[in-house]
Short mmCIF file of C-alpha atoms in Angstrom, two decimals:
data_model
loop_
_atom_site.label_atom_id
_atom_site.label_comp_id
_atom_site.label_asym_id
_atom_site.label_seq_id
_atom_site.Cartn_x
_atom_site.Cartn_y
_atom_site.Cartn_z
CA MET A 21 40.04 2.14 -8.15
CA GLU A 22 42.02 -1.09 -8.12
CA VAL A 23 45.03 -1.18 -5.96
CA GLY A 24 48.11 -2.87 -7.43
CA ARG A 25 49.49 -6.02 -5.82
CA GLY A 26 52.67 -4.25 -4.74
CA SER A 27 50.73 -1.37 -3.24
CA ARG A 28 48.37 -3.78 -1.40
CA LYS A 29 51.37 -5.50 0.26
CA ALA A 30 52.70 -2.13 1.31
CA LEU A 31 49.35 -1.20 2.86
CA ASP A 32 49.05 -4.56 4.65
CA ARG A 33 52.32 -4.01 6.51
CA ASP A 34 52.38 -2.56 10.01
CA PRO A 35 52.98 1.18 10.08
CA GLU A 36 56.58 2.22 10.59
CA LEU A 37 57.44 3.50 14.03
CA CYS A 38 60.13 5.83 12.71
CA PRO A 39 61.50 6.79 9.29
CA THR A 40 64.21 4.10 9.50
CA ASP A 41 61.93 1.35 10.84
CA SER A 42 61.58 -0.82 7.74
CA ASP A 43 62.17 -4.47 7.00
CA SER A 44 65.12 -3.65 4.81
CA ILE A 45 66.94 -1.94 7.68
CA ALA A 46 65.73 -3.68 10.84
CA PRO A 47 64.10 -7.11 10.30
CA LYS A 48 61.00 -7.60 12.40
CA ARG A 49 61.12 -10.01 15.29
CA ASP A 50 59.99 -10.23 18.89
CA PRO A 51 62.60 -7.89 20.42
CA LYS A 52 61.89 -8.76 24.03
CA LYS A 53 62.50 -12.47 24.06
CA VAL A 54 66.02 -13.37 25.17
CA GLU A 55 67.14 -16.89 24.26
CA LYS A 56 69.78 -17.36 26.93
CA GLN A 57 70.19 -21.07 26.26
CA SER A 58 71.38 -20.53 22.68
CA LEU A 59 75.02 -20.94 21.65
CA ASP A 60 75.00 -17.50 20.02
CA TYR A 61 73.96 -15.85 23.28
CA ALA A 62 76.62 -17.77 25.23
CA LEU A 63 79.40 -16.77 22.82
CA ARG A 64 78.37 -13.12 22.78
CA THR A 65 78.14 -12.85 26.57
CA GLY A 66 81.46 -14.64 26.88
CA LEU A 67 83.13 -12.17 24.52
CA ALA A 68 81.62 -9.21 26.36
CA GLY A 69 82.76 -10.65 29.70
CA GLY A 70 86.30 -11.33 28.52
CA LEU A 71 86.74 -7.80 27.16
CA ALA A 72 85.28 -6.37 30.37
CA GLY A 73 87.77 -8.29 32.49
CA CYS A 74 90.76 -7.16 30.39
CA ALA A 75 89.68 -3.50 30.49
CA ALA A 76 89.16 -3.58 34.25
CA LYS A 77 92.50 -5.26 35.01
CA THR A 78 94.41 -2.85 32.81
CA VAL A 79 92.97 0.13 34.66
CA VAL A 80 94.26 -1.14 38.02
CA GLY A 81 97.39 -3.02 36.88
CA PRO A 82 99.93 -0.98 38.95
CA LEU A 83 97.80 -1.18 42.10
CA ASP A 84 97.45 -4.92 41.65
CA ARG A 85 101.22 -5.35 41.56
CA VAL A 86 101.69 -3.39 44.80
CA LYS A 87 98.83 -5.20 46.53
CA ILE A 88 100.34 -8.60 45.78
CA LEU A 89 103.69 -7.48 47.21
CA PHE A 90 101.96 -6.26 50.38
CA GLN A 91 99.76 -9.33 50.83
CA ALA A 92 102.57 -11.80 50.32
CA SER A 93 104.84 -9.91 52.77
CA SER A 94 107.65 -9.24 50.30
CA PRO A 95 110.73 -8.43 52.44
CA GLN A 96 111.64 -5.48 50.24
CA PHE A 97 108.22 -3.84 50.48
CA ALA A 98 107.04 -4.86 53.97
CA LYS A 99 108.12 -1.46 55.34
CA TYR A 100 105.60 0.32 53.09
CA THR A 101 102.48 -1.45 54.37
CA GLY A 102 99.91 0.27 56.53
CA SER A 103 99.60 3.74 54.97
CA TRP A 104 98.54 5.54 51.83
CA PHE A 105 101.99 7.05 51.52
CA GLY A 106 103.40 3.52 51.56
CA VAL A 107 101.39 2.63 48.48
CA VAL A 108 102.56 5.73 46.64
CA THR A 109 106.16 5.21 47.77
CA ALA A 110 106.14 1.57 46.68
CA MET A 111 104.81 2.50 43.24
CA ARG A 112 107.44 5.25 42.96
CA ASP A 113 110.25 2.86 43.88
CA ILE A 114 109.06 0.24 41.40
CA ASN A 115 108.85 2.88 38.67
CA ARG A 116 112.31 4.19 39.57
CA GLN A 117 113.87 0.73 39.53
CA ASP A 118 112.09 -0.92 36.59
CA GLY A 119 110.19 1.88 34.85
CA LEU A 120 106.59 1.70 33.74
CA ARG A 121 107.01 -1.95 32.75
CA GLY A 122 107.76 -2.75 36.40
CA LEU A 123 104.34 -1.49 37.46
CA PHE A 124 102.76 -3.85 34.94
CA ARG A 125 105.02 -6.82 35.68
CA GLY A 126 103.02 -10.00 35.23
CA HIS A 127 100.29 -8.10 33.35
CA SER A 128 100.62 -10.27 30.23
CA ALA A 129 99.92 -13.32 32.37
CA THR A 130 97.08 -11.36 33.96
CA LEU A 131 95.41 -10.71 30.61
CA LEU A 132 96.06 -14.29 29.52
CA ARG A 133 94.18 -15.44 32.60
CA ILE A 134 91.55 -12.73 32.97
CA PHE A 135 90.02 -13.03 29.50
CA PRO A 136 88.93 -16.68 29.91
CA TYR A 137 88.23 -16.13 33.62
CA ALA A 138 85.89 -13.18 33.08
CA ALA A 139 84.37 -14.75 29.98
CA ILE A 140 83.54 -17.98 31.83
CA LYS A 141 82.34 -16.08 34.91
CA PHE A 142 79.84 -13.86 33.11
CA LEU A 143 78.81 -16.63 30.73
CA ALA A 144 78.26 -19.04 33.62
CA TYR A 145 76.33 -16.42 35.59
CA GLU A 146 73.93 -15.83 32.72
CA GLN A 147 73.42 -19.56 32.19
CA VAL A 148 73.01 -20.43 35.87
CA ARG A 149 70.77 -17.43 36.36
CA ALA A 150 68.56 -18.54 33.47
CA VAL A 151 68.02 -21.86 35.27
CA VAL A 152 67.74 -20.59 38.85
CA ILE A 153 65.81 -17.39 38.07
CA LYS A 154 63.24 -18.18 35.39
CA ASP A 155 61.19 -14.99 35.69
CA LYS A 156 61.07 -11.75 37.64
CA THR A 157 59.05 -13.26 40.49
CA GLN A 158 62.09 -15.42 41.37
CA GLU A 159 64.50 -12.46 41.62
CA THR A 160 65.40 -13.13 45.26
CA PRO A 161 68.71 -12.27 47.00
CA LEU A 162 69.41 -15.95 47.73
CA ARG A 163 68.98 -17.00 44.10
CA ARG A 164 71.22 -14.16 42.95
CA LEU A 165 73.84 -15.09 45.56
CA VAL A 166 73.81 -18.76 44.51
CA SER A 167 74.03 -17.86 40.81
CA GLY A 168 77.03 -15.59 41.37
CA SER A 169 78.83 -18.06 43.62
CA LEU A 170 78.45 -20.95 41.18
CA ALA A 171 79.64 -18.74 38.31
CA GLY A 172 82.74 -17.72 40.28
CA ILE A 173 83.61 -21.29 41.25
CA THR A 174 83.23 -22.46 37.64
CA SER A 175 85.52 -19.76 36.26
CA VAL A 176 88.23 -20.10 38.90
CA PHE A 177 88.45 -23.87 38.48
CA PHE A 178 89.41 -23.55 34.81
CA THR A 179 91.79 -20.58 35.14
CA TYR A 180 93.46 -20.96 38.55
CA PRO A 181 96.88 -22.17 37.27
CA LEU A 182 97.24 -18.93 35.32
CA GLU A 183 96.50 -16.99 38.52
CA VAL A 184 99.34 -18.77 40.34
CA ILE A 185 101.77 -17.92 37.52
CA ARG A 186 100.64 -14.29 37.51
CA VAL A 187 101.15 -13.91 41.26
CA ARG A 188 104.62 -15.43 41.11
CA LEU A 189 105.64 -13.09 38.29
CA ALA A 190 104.32 -10.09 40.18
CA PHE A 191 106.04 -11.20 43.42
CA GLU A 192 109.54 -11.05 41.93
CA THR A 193 111.25 -7.78 42.83
CA LYS A 194 114.97 -8.31 42.21
CA ARG A 195 116.28 -7.23 38.84
CA ASP A 196 118.86 -10.03 38.64
CA SER A 197 116.36 -12.78 39.46
CA ARG A 198 113.63 -12.11 36.92
CA SER A 199 112.14 -15.20 35.39
CA SER A 200 110.46 -15.74 32.06
CA LEU A 201 106.97 -17.18 31.80
CA SER A 202 108.36 -20.59 30.89
CA GLY A 203 110.94 -20.35 33.69
CA ILE A 204 108.25 -19.62 36.27
CA CYS A 205 106.18 -22.57 35.04
CA LYS A 206 109.16 -24.94 35.34
CA GLN A 207 110.02 -23.60 38.80
CA ILE A 208 106.47 -24.07 40.10
CA TYR A 209 106.26 -27.55 38.61
CA ARG A 210 109.50 -28.71 40.25
CA GLU A 211 108.78 -27.35 43.73
CA ARG A 212 107.98 -29.93 46.36
CA ALA A 213 107.91 -30.20 50.09
CA PRO A 214 111.20 -31.33 51.69
CA VAL A 215 111.38 -35.02 52.50
CA PRO A 216 112.08 -35.58 56.20
CA GLN A 217 115.66 -36.69 56.79
CA GLN A 218 116.62 -39.57 59.06
CA PRO A 219 118.52 -37.99 61.96
CA ALA A 220 122.16 -38.99 62.15
CA SER A 221 121.83 -39.45 65.91
CA THR A 222 119.47 -42.37 65.32
CA LEU A 223 122.17 -44.30 63.52
CA ALA A 224 124.82 -43.42 66.06
CA ALA A 225 122.62 -44.50 68.94
CA ALA A 226 122.23 -47.99 67.60
CA PRO A 227 124.41 -50.50 69.52
CA SER A 228 127.32 -51.89 67.58
CA SER A 229 126.05 -55.36 68.25
CA SER A 230 122.70 -54.60 66.69
CA LEU A 231 123.79 -55.28 63.14
CA PRO A 232 120.25 -55.93 61.82
CA LEU A 233 119.12 -52.56 63.20
CA ARG A 234 122.06 -50.71 61.66
CA ALA A 235 121.49 -52.44 58.32
CA ALA A 236 117.81 -51.45 58.37
CA ALA A 237 118.68 -47.83 59.19
CA SER A 238 121.23 -47.74 56.37
CA ALA A 239 118.67 -49.12 53.93
CA LEU A 240 116.16 -46.48 55.07
CA THR A 241 118.68 -43.69 54.49
CA SER A 242 119.43 -45.01 51.01
CA THR A 243 115.72 -45.18 50.19
CA VAL A 244 115.14 -41.58 51.30
CA SER A 245 118.04 -40.40 49.12
CA THR A 246 116.60 -42.25 46.13
CA ILE A 247 113.15 -40.71 46.67
CA GLN A 248 114.66 -37.23 46.82
CA ALA A 249 116.36 -37.75 43.47
CA VAL A 250 113.11 -38.65 41.70
CA PRO A 251 111.20 -35.75 40.09
CA PRO A 252 107.79 -35.12 41.71
CA ARG A 253 105.00 -36.99 39.99
CA SER A 254 102.35 -34.54 41.21
CA GLY A 255 104.01 -31.39 39.85
CA LEU A 256 100.79 -30.17 38.23
CA ALA A 257 99.24 -30.00 41.69
CA ASN A 258 101.58 -27.10 42.46
CA PHE A 259 99.61 -24.94 40.03
CA TYR A 260 96.59 -25.35 42.31
CA ARG A 261 98.41 -24.19 45.45
CA GLY A 262 95.99 -22.12 47.53
CA PHE A 263 92.99 -23.47 45.64
CA SER A 264 91.02 -24.36 48.78
CA PRO A 265 90.88 -20.82 50.22
CA THR A 266 90.21 -19.55 46.71
CA LEU A 267 87.09 -21.68 46.46
CA LEU A 268 85.97 -20.61 49.92
CA GLY A 269 86.70 -16.97 49.12
CA MET A 270 84.94 -17.13 45.76
CA LEU A 271 81.64 -18.05 47.40
CA PRO A 272 81.27 -14.67 49.15
CA TYR A 273 83.24 -12.68 46.55
CA ALA A 274 81.45 -13.61 43.31
CA GLY A 275 78.15 -14.20 45.07
CA MET A 276 78.13 -10.83 46.85
CA SER A 277 79.47 -9.07 43.76
CA PHE A 278 76.60 -10.13 41.48
CA LEU A 279 74.04 -9.85 44.28
CA THR A 280 75.08 -6.29 45.17
CA HIS A 281 75.29 -5.18 41.53
CA ASP A 282 71.86 -6.52 40.64
CA THR A 283 70.29 -5.17 43.84
CA ALA A 284 71.85 -1.75 43.36
CA GLY A 285 70.62 -1.84 39.77
CA ASP A 286 67.07 -2.46 41.02
CA TRP A 287 67.30 0.52 43.36
CA LEU A 288 68.69 2.76 40.63
CA ARG A 289 65.86 1.70 38.32
CA HIS A 290 63.19 2.69 40.83
CA PRO A 291 60.45 4.68 39.07
CA SER A 292 61.11 7.75 41.20
CA ILE A 293 64.67 8.17 39.86
CA ALA A 294 64.64 6.04 36.71
CA LYS A 295 64.51 9.07 34.40
CA TYR A 296 67.88 10.18 35.80
CA THR A 297 69.61 6.81 36.03
CA THR A 298 68.45 4.82 32.99
CA ILE A 299 68.74 5.22 29.26
CA PRO A 300 65.39 6.08 27.57
CA SER A 301 63.86 2.65 27.18
CA PRO A 302 63.42 1.23 23.68
CA THR A 303 60.89 -1.55 23.08
CA THR A 304 63.60 -4.16 23.66
CA PHE A 305 63.56 -3.59 27.43
CA SER A 306 60.93 -4.06 30.11
CA ASP A 307 60.77 -3.63 33.86
CA THR A 308 57.20 -4.77 34.40
CA ASP A 309 56.72 -8.13 32.69
CA THR A 310 57.08 -11.03 35.12
CA THR A 311 56.32 -14.01 32.92
CA THR A 312 59.23 -13.99 30.50
CA THR A 313 62.95 -13.32 30.75
CA TYR A 314 63.50 -9.76 29.58
CA ARG A 315 66.42 -7.41 29.76
CA PRO A 316 66.10 -4.59 32.31
CA ARG A 317 66.58 -1.01 31.23
CA PRO A 318 70.28 -0.16 30.79
CA LEU A 319 71.72 2.23 33.35
CA THR A 320 73.52 5.41 32.46
CA TYR A 321 77.32 5.41 32.66
CA TRP A 322 77.51 6.98 36.10
CA ALA A 323 74.73 4.78 37.52
CA GLU A 324 76.39 1.61 36.18
CA LEU A 325 79.72 2.69 37.68
CA LEU A 326 77.98 3.32 41.01
CA ALA A 327 76.32 -0.11 41.02
CA GLY A 328 79.57 -1.83 40.04
CA GLY A 329 81.64 0.11 42.56
CA SER A 330 79.23 -0.84 45.35
CA ALA A 331 79.52 -4.47 44.30
CA GLY A 332 83.31 -4.27 44.48
CA LEU A 333 83.27 -2.69 47.94
CA VAL A 334 80.96 -5.28 49.47
CA SER A 335 82.52 -8.33 47.81
CA GLN A 336 86.09 -7.28 48.70
CA THR A 337 85.19 -6.84 52.37
CA ALA A 338 83.41 -10.20 52.54
CA SER A 339 86.27 -12.23 51.05
CA TYR A 340 89.49 -10.39 51.91
CA PRO A 341 90.85 -12.58 54.78
CA LEU A 342 90.67 -15.66 52.56
CA GLU A 343 92.39 -13.73 49.79
CA VAL A 344 95.33 -12.94 52.09
CA ILE A 345 95.66 -16.63 52.99
CA ARG A 346 95.51 -17.58 49.31
CA ARG A 347 98.30 -15.17 48.35
CA ARG A 348 100.56 -16.54 51.08
CA MET A 349 99.99 -20.09 49.84
CA GLN A 350 100.60 -19.14 46.21
CA VAL A 351 104.04 -17.63 46.86
CA GLY A 352 105.02 -20.32 49.36
CA GLY A 353 107.75 -21.72 47.12
CA ALA A 354 109.26 -18.30 46.50
CA VAL A 355 110.00 -17.39 50.12
CA GLY A 356 111.62 -19.14 53.05
CA ASP A 357 112.81 -22.71 52.61
CA GLY A 358 110.17 -23.54 50.01
CA HIS A 359 108.12 -25.57 52.51
CA ARG A 360 104.49 -25.67 51.38
CA LEU A 361 102.13 -24.71 54.16
CA GLY A 362 98.49 -25.68 54.27
CA MET A 363 95.58 -23.36 54.82
CA THR A 364 95.46 -24.03 58.56
CA GLU A 365 99.21 -23.50 58.98
CA ILE A 366 99.10 -20.23 57.02
CA THR A 367 96.20 -19.00 59.15
CA LYS A 368 98.08 -19.74 62.37
CA GLN A 369 101.23 -18.11 60.99
CA ILE A 370 99.41 -14.89 60.08
CA TRP A 371 97.72 -14.77 63.48
CA LYS A 372 101.03 -15.32 65.26
CA GLU A 373 102.83 -12.64 63.25
CA LYS A 374 100.27 -9.82 63.22
CA GLY A 375 97.14 -11.00 64.98
CA PHE A 376 93.68 -10.08 63.67
CA ARG A 377 95.02 -7.16 61.65
CA GLY A 378 97.21 -9.52 59.66
CA PHE A 379 94.17 -10.79 57.78
CA TRP A 380 93.40 -7.29 56.56
CA VAL A 381 96.87 -6.23 55.38
CA GLY A 382 96.52 -4.30 52.15
CA LEU A 383 92.74 -3.91 52.45
CA THR A 384 92.94 -0.17 51.81
CA ILE A 385 94.77 -0.62 48.55
CA GLY A 386 92.38 -3.51 47.92
CA TYR A 387 89.48 -1.06 48.03
CA VAL A 388 91.31 1.39 45.80
CA LYS A 389 91.90 -1.41 43.31
CA VAL A 390 88.74 -3.47 43.45
CA VAL A 391 86.11 -0.71 43.54
CA PRO A 392 87.12 0.87 40.20
CA MET A 393 88.00 -2.53 38.73
CA VAL A 394 84.57 -4.05 39.38
CA ALA A 395 82.86 -0.82 38.35
CA VAL A 396 84.67 -0.77 35.00
CA SER A 397 84.10 -4.49 34.56
CA PHE A 398 80.32 -4.28 34.92
CA LEU A 399 80.16 -1.11 32.81
CA VAL A 400 82.09 -2.62 29.90
CA TYR A 401 80.16 -5.88 30.19
CA GLU A 402 76.73 -4.26 30.12
CA ARG A 403 77.68 -1.94 27.27
CA GLY A 404 79.31 -4.84 25.45
CA LYS A 405 76.07 -6.79 25.62
CA LEU A 406 74.21 -3.83 24.15
CA TYR A 407 76.64 -3.47 21.25
CA LEU A 408 76.63 -7.23 20.62
CA GLY A 409 72.86 -7.35 20.64
CA VAL A 410 72.36 -9.46 23.73
#
């Protein structure tokens, strides 16, 4: 019996894997191949990363505000440092004085910064990783560390000015001295180190007969006064205050974060426990192929949170002293006489004030903040990639 043309085409097709597996519903393609160098993949991973960063920062917003006040040695909150009760008391006082909005002070600037920061970080990690780690045989700790570190440096370079603004907004504690976003930007731009003054004793010590010397000293004084009246030409450089320790701190922080997360993910995907820690694997995932770039099996919610939390714990410990130095440099114009101290001067000052423990002030609240923040960040990112089809 002759088979019709339409029926023959239907018979020539591959058998459907499930009742919904048809060309009209799910177009056929090689599901395993991941084109990481495509613009579509970059945009999707960037969107997933940006949303992940915003979700994570919102979860820990109040803790972030208190941690900044502790790290930067705010005079009003210095008495609360060093204990869990201090953290709770500080949050209670902020809530009593300014309400819930006080706990999220500077959060708008945080979100404005964190979306591009997280988007660039995760996007850069995927792109660098695609170049450094071409297949599963190259999945070494060193390559993962380098990929994470380069991704962190790339993201912080483009978004650091927003971080400085956020810290300054969060550092303000007095109700009558609150500044708007534009006001903070103008204040940071106009800050500059004091110009050394010519001591008056130098002029007085000059002999009365030394008219040329007195004339030169007078001209020098006039020149100094003129320089002080001129607006700083390098005002934009103030938005990169503390950038050096940030770069140094980002190497261990981002590097160890991605390294720990990926390594913990490998352990949690071990065949002996994979049925408890991973989602039943569709054909789009593979753990065995070593010749092509494939996506590993997605972890369950609790396993992903565990891997991300471990990454936050390790990365925070590795980079915390440099973070303390960075915070001090960022708020330099808001405390004292406005004199801008360098990284070496800040380090000596912290050591002189509190010794070795001074570099770990606020670490406890740092753990409380960073562990859930990184856990939520990786969870939302990985789930975002699934929903966006990457």
